[in-house]
PDB file of C-alpha atoms in Angstrom:
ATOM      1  CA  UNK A  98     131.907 123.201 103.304  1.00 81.00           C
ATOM      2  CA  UNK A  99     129.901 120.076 101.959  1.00 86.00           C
ATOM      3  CA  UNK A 100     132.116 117.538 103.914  1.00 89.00           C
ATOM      4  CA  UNK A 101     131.025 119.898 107.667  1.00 91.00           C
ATOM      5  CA  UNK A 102     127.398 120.158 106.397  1.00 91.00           C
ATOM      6  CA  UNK A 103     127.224 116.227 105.624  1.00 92.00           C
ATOM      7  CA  UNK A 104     129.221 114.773 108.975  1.00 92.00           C
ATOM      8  CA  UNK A 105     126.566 117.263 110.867  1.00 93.00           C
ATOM      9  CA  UNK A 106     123.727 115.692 109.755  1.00 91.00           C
ATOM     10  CA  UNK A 107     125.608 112.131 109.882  1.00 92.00           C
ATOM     11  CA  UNK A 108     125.625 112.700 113.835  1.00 93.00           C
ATOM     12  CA  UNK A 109     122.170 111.901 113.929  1.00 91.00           C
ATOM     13  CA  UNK A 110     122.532 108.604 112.777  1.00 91.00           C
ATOM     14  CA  UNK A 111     125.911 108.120 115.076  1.00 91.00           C
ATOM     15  CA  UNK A 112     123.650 109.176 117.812  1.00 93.00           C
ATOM     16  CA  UNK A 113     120.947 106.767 116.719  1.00 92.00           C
ATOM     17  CA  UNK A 114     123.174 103.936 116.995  1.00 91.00           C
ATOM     18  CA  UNK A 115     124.418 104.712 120.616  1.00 92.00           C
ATOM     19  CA  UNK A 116     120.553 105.393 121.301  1.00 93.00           C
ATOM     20  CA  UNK A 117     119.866 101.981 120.023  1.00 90.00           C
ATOM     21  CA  UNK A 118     122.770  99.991 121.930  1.00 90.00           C
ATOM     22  CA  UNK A 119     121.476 101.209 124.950  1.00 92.00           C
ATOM     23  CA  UNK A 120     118.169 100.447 124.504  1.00 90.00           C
ATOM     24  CA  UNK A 121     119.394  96.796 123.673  1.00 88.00           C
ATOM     25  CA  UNK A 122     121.510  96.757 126.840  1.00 89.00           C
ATOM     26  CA  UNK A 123     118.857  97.937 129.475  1.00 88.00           C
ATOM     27  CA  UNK A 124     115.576  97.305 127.928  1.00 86.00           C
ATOM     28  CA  UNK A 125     115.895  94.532 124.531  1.00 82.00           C
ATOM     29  CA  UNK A 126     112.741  95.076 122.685  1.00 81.00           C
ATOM     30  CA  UNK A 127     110.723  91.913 122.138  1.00 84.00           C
ATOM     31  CA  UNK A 128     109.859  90.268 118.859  1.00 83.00           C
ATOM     32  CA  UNK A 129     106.880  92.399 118.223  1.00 89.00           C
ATOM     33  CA  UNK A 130     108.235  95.503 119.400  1.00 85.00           C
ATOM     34  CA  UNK A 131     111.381  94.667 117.037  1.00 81.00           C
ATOM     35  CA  UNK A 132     109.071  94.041 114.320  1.00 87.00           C
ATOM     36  CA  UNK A 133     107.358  97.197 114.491  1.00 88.00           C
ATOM     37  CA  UNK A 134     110.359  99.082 114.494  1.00 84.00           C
ATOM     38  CA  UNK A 135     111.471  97.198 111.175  1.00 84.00           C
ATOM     39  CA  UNK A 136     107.953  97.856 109.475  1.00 90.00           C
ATOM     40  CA  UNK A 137     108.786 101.649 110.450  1.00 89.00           C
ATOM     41  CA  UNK A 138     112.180 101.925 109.152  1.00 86.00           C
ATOM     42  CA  UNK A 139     111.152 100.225 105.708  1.00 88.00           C
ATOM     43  CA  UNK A 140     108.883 102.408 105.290  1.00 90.00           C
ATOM     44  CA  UNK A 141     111.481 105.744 106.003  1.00 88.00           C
ATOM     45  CA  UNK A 142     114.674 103.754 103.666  1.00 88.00           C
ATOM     46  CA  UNK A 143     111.336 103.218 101.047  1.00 90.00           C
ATOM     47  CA  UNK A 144     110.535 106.738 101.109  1.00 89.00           C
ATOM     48  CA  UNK A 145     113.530 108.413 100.690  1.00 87.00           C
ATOM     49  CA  UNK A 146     114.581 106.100  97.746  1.00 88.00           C
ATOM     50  CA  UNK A 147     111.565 107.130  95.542  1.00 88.00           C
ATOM     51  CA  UNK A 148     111.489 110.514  96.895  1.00 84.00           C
ATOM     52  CA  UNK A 149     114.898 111.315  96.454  1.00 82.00           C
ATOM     53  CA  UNK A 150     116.916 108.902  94.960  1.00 84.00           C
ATOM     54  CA  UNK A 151     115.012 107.491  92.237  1.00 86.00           C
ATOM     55  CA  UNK A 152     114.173 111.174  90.708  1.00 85.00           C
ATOM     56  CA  UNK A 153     117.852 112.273  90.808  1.00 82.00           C
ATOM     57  CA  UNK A 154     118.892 108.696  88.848  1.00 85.00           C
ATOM     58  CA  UNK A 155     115.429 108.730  86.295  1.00 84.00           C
ATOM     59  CA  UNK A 156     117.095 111.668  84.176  1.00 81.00           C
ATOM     60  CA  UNK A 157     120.570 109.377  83.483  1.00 83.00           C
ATOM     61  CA  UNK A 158     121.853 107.381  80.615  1.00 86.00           C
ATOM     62  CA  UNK A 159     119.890 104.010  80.657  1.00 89.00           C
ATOM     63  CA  UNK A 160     123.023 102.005  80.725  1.00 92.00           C
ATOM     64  CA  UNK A 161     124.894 103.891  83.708  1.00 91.00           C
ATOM     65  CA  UNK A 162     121.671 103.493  85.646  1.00 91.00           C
ATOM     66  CA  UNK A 163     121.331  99.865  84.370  1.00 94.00           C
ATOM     67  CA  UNK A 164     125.354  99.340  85.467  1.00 95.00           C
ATOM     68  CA  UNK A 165     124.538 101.252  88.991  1.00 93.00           C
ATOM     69  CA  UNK A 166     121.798  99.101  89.965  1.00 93.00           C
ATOM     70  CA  UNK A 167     123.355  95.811  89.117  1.00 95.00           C
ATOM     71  CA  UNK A 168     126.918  96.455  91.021  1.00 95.00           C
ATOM     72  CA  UNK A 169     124.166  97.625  93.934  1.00 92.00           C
ATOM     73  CA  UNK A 170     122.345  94.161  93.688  1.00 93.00           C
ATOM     74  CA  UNK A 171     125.210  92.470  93.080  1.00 94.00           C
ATOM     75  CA  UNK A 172     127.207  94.017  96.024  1.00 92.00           C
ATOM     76  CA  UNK A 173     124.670  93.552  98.691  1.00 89.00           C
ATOM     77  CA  UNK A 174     124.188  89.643  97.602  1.00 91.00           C
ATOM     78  CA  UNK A 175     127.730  89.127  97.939  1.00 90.00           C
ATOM     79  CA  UNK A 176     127.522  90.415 101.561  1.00 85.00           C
ATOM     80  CA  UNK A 177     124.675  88.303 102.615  1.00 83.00           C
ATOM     81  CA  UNK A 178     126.920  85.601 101.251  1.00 86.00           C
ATOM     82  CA  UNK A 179     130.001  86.322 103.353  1.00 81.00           C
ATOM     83  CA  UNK A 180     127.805  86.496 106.290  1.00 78.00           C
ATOM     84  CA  UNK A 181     126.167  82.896 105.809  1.00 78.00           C
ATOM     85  CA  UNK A 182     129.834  81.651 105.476  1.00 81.00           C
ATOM     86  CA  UNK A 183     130.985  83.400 108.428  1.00 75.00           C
ATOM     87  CA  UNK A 184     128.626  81.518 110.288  1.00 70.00           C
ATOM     88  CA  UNK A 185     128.561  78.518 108.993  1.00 73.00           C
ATOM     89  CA  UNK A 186     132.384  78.386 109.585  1.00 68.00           C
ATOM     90  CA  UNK A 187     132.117  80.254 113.402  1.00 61.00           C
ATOM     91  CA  UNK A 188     134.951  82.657 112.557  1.00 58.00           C
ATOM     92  CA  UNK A 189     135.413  85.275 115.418  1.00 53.00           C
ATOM     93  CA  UNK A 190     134.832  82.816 118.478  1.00 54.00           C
ATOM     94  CA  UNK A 191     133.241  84.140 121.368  1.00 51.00           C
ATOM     95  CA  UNK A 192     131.725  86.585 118.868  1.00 55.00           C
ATOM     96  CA  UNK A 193     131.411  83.773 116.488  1.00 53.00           C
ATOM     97  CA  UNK A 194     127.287  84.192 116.467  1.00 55.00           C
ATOM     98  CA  UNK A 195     127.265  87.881 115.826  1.00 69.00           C
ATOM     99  CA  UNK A 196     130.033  87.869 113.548  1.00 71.00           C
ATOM    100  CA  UNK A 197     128.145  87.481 110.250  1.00 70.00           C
ATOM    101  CA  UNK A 198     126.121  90.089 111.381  1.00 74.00           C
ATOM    102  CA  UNK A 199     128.466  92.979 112.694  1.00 80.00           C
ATOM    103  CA  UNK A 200     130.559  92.360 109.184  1.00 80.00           C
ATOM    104  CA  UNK A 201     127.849  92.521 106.973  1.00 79.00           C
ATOM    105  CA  UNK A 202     126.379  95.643 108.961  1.00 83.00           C
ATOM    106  CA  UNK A 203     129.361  97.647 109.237  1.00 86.00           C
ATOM    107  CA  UNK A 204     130.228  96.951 105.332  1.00 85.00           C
ATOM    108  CA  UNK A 205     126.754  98.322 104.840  1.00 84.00           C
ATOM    109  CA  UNK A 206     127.476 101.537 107.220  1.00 88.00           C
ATOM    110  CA  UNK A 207     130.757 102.250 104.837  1.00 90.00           C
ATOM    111  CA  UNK A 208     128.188 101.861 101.619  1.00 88.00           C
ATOM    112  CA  UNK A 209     125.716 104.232 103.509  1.00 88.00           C
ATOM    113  CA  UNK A 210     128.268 106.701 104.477  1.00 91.00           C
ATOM    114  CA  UNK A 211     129.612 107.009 101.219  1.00 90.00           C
ATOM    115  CA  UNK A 212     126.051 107.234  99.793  1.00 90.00           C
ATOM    116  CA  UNK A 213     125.491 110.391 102.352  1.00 91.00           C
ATOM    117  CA  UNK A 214     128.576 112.430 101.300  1.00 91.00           C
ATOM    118  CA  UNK A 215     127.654 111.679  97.483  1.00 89.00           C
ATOM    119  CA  UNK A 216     123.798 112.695  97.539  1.00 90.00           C
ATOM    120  CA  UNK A 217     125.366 115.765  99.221  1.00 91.00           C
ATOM    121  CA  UNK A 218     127.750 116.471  96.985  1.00 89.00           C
ATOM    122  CA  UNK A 219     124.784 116.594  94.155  1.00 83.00           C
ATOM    123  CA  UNK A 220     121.919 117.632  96.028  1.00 85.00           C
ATOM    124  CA  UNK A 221     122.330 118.860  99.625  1.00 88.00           C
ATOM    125  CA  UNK A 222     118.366 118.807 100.386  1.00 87.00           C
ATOM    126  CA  UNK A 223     118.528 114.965  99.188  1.00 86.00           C
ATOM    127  CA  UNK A 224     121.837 114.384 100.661  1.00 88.00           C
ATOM    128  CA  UNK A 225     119.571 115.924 104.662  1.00 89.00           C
ATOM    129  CA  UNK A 226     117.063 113.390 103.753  1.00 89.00           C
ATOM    130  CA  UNK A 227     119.150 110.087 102.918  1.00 88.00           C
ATOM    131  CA  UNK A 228     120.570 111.277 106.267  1.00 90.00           C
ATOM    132  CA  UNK A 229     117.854 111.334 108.278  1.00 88.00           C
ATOM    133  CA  UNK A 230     116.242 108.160 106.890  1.00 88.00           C
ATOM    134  CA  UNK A 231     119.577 106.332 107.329  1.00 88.00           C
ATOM    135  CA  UNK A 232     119.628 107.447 111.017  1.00 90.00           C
ATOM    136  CA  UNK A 233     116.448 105.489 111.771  1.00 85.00           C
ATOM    137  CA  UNK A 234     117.813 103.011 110.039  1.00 83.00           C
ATOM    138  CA  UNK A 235     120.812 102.815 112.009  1.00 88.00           C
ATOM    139  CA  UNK A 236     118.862 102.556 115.063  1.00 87.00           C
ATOM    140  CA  UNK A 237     117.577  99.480 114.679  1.00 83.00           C
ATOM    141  CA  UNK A 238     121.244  98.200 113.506  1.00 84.00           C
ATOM    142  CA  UNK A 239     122.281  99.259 116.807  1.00 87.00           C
ATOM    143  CA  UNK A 240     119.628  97.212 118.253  1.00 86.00           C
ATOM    144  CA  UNK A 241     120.463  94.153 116.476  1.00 83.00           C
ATOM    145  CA  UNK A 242     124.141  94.522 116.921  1.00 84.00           C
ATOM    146  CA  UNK A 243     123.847  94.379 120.177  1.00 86.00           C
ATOM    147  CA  UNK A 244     121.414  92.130 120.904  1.00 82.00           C
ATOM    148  CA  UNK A 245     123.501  89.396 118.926  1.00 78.00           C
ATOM    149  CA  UNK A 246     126.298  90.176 121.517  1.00 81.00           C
ATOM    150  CA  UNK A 247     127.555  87.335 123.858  1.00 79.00           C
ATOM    151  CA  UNK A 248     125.148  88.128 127.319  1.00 79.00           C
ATOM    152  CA  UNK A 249     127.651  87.770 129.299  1.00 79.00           C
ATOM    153  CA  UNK A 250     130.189  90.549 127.651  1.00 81.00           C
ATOM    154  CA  UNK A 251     129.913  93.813 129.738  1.00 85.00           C
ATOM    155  CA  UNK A 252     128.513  97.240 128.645  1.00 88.00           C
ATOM    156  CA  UNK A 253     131.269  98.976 127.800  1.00 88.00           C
ATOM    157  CA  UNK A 254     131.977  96.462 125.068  1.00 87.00           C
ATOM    158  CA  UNK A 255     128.577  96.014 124.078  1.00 88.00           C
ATOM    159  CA  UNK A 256     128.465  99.899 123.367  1.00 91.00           C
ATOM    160  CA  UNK A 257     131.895  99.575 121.552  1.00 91.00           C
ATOM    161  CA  UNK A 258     129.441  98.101 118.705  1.00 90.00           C
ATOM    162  CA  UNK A 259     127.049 100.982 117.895  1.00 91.00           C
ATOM    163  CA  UNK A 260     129.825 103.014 118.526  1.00 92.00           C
ATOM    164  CA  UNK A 261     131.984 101.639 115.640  1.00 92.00           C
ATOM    165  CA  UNK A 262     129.019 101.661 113.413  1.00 91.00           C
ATOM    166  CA  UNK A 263     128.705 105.639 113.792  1.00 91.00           C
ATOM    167  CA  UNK A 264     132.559 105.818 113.101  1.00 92.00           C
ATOM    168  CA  UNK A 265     132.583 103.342 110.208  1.00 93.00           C
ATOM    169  CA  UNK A 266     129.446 105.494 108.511  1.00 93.00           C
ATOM    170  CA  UNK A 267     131.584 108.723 109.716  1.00 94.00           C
ATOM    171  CA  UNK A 268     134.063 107.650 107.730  1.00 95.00           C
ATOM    172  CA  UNK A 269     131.875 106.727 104.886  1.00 93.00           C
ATOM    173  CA  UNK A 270     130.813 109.864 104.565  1.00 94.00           C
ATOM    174  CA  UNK A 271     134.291 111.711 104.335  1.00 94.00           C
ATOM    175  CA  UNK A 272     135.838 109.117 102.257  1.00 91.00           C
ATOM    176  CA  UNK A 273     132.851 109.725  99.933  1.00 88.00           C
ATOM    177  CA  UNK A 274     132.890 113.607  99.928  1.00 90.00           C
ATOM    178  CA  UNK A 275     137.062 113.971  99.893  1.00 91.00           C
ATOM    179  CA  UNK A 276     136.803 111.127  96.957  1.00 87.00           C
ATOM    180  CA  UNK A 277     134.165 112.313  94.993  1.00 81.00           C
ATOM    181  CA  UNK A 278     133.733 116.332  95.241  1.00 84.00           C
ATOM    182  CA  UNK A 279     134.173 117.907  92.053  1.00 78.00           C
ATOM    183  CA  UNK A 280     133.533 114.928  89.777  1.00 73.00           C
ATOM    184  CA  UNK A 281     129.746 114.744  87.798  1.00 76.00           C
ATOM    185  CA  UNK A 282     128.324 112.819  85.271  1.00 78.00           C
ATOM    186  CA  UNK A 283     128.691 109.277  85.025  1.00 83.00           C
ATOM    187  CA  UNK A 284     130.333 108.227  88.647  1.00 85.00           C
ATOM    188  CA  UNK A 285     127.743 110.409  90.376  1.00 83.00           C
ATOM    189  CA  UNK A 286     124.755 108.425  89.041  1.00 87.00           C
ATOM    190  CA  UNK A 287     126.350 105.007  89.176  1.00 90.00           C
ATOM    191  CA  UNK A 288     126.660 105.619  92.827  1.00 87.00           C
ATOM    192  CA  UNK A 289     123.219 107.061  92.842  1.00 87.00           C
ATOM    193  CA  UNK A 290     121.720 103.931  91.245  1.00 91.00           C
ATOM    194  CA  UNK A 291     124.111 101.397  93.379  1.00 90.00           C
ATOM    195  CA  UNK A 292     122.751 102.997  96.609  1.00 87.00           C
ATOM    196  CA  UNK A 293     119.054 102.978  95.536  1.00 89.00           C
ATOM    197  CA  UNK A 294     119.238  99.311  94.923  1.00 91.00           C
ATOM    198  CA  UNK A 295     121.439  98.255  97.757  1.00 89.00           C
ATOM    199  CA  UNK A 296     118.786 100.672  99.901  1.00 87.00           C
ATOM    200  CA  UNK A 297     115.570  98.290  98.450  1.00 90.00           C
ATOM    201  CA  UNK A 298     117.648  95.230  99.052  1.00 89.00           C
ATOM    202  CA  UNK A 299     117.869  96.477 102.772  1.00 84.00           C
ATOM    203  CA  UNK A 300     114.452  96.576 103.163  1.00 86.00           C
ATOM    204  CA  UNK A 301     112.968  93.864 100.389  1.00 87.00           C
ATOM    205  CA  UNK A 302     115.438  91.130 101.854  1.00 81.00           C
ATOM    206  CA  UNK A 303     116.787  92.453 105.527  1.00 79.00           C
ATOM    207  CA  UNK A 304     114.294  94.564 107.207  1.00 80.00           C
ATOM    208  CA  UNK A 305     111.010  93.112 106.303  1.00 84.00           C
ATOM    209  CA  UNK A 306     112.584  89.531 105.880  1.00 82.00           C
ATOM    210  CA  UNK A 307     113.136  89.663 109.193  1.00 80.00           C
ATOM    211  CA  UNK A 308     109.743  91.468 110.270  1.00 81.00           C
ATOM    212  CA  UNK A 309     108.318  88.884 109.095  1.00 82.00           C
ATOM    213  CA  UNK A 310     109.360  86.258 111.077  1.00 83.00           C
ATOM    214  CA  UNK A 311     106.327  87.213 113.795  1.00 86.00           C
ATOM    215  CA  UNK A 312     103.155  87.434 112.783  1.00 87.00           C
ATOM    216  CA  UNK A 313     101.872  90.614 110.935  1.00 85.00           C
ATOM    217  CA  UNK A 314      99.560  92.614 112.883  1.00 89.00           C
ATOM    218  CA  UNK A 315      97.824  95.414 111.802  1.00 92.00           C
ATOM    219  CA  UNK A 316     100.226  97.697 114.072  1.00 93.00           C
ATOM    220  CA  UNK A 317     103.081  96.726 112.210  1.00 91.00           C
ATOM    221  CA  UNK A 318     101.692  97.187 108.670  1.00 92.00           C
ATOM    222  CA  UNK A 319     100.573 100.738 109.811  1.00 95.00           C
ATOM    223  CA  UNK A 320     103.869 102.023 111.032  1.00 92.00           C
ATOM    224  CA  UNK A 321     104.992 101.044 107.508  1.00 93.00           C
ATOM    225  CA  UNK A 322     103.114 103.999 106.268  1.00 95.00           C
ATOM    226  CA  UNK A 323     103.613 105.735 109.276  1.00 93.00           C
ATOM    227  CA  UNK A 324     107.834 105.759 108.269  1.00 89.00           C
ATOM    228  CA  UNK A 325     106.681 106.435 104.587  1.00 93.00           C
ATOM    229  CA  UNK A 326     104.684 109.602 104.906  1.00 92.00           C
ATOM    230  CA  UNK A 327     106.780 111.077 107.163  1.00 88.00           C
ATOM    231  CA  UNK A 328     109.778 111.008 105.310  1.00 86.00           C
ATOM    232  CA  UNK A 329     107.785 112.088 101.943  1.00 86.00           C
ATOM    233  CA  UNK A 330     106.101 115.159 104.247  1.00 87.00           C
ATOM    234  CA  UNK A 331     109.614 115.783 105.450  1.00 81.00           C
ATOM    235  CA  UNK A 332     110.757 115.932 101.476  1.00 78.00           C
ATOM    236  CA  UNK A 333     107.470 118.069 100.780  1.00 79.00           C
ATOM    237  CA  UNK A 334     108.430 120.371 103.238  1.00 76.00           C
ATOM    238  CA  UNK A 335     112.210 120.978 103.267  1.00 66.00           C
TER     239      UNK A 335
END
């Protein structure tokens, strides 16, 4: 069944969060380290959008591709949006600094989910890589999620964070496949092209945006083709 196969390979990435929270509760990784770890997962997201997404949407109609990418653009500006306004209006008190952040990522963990399920649905060797590359991805989230916490909240809440991230791209997923299984054609690749563009927004405006606030080193710019070539070797190989 499509739905077991994709929430199987989905439990990486829930496990990758968790990972990630509790390496931002017992050992926070400094700016460099942080940055590295962006540079590497840019390069993975980068990779498995022109290995695997961009092929599947390059044989589609023009204008459903054209109409994918610009919901996908569109989409994922709107977000950054509602996260500037969060904070600018400190909605969620305590939490208020983090709350941009946890809302924008765990609207982006529903988008990725559903993204999973639907490149399994039309390609289950694609749908193993999105996966995969998503689940580094969602290590750093956990990272950052966390990290943006309150200090002085405990562990257990702390962890809650990752923890709903895995559920919320969980549920992503099954939405996506119980949604979306048995239907081709047009929906399929407007989904295909809304995730490849909200997937380069992630890492043309969020993940190296933010590398980039510490200075490039020579480290960092390698492990950016470190995360690329292994997910392209990965696709070579599967």
């Amino acid at each position: 069944m499509v739905l077991v196969q994709a929430l199987s390979y989905t439990a990486l990435a829930v496990v990758a969060a968790l990972i990630g929270g509790l390496v931002a509760v017992y050992r926070p990784p400094g700016a460099q380290m942080e940055s590295n770890i962006q540079h590497f997962a840019a390069g993975v997201v980068t990779a498995a959008v022109a290995a695997e997404l961009l092929p599947d949407v390059h044989g589609r109609a023009p204008r459903i591709v054209v109409l994918g990418f610009a919901i996908g653009v569109v989409t994922m500006l709107g977000i950054h949006r509602l996260s500037k306004t969060i904070e600018k209006r400190g909605v969620g008190g305590q939490y208020a600094g983090a709350a941009g952040l946890l809302i924008t990522v765990g609207i982006d963990m529903i988008i990725d989910g559903v993204l999973i399920g639907v490149t399994f649905l039309d390609n289950p060797d694609t749908g193993v890589i999105i996966a995969v590359a998503l689940a580094i991805e969602v290590l750093f989230l956990g990272v950052a999620g966390v990290v943006a916490l309150p200090r002085e909240l405990g562990v257990a809440r702390k962890l809650a964070v990752p923890t709903v991230f895995g559920l919320l791209l969980a549920a992503g997923v099954t939405g996506g496949v119980l949604a979306l299984e048995g239907v081709t054609g047009a929906p399929v690749a407007i989904i295909l092209a809304f995730g490849s563009a909200a997937l380069l927004y992630l890492v043309t405006e969020e993940l190296l945006v933010k590398a980039g606030r510490v200075p490039e080193t020579p480290v960092s710019t390698t492990l950016f083709f470190v995360g690329f070539l292994a997910i392209f070797l990965l696709d070579m190989l599967h």
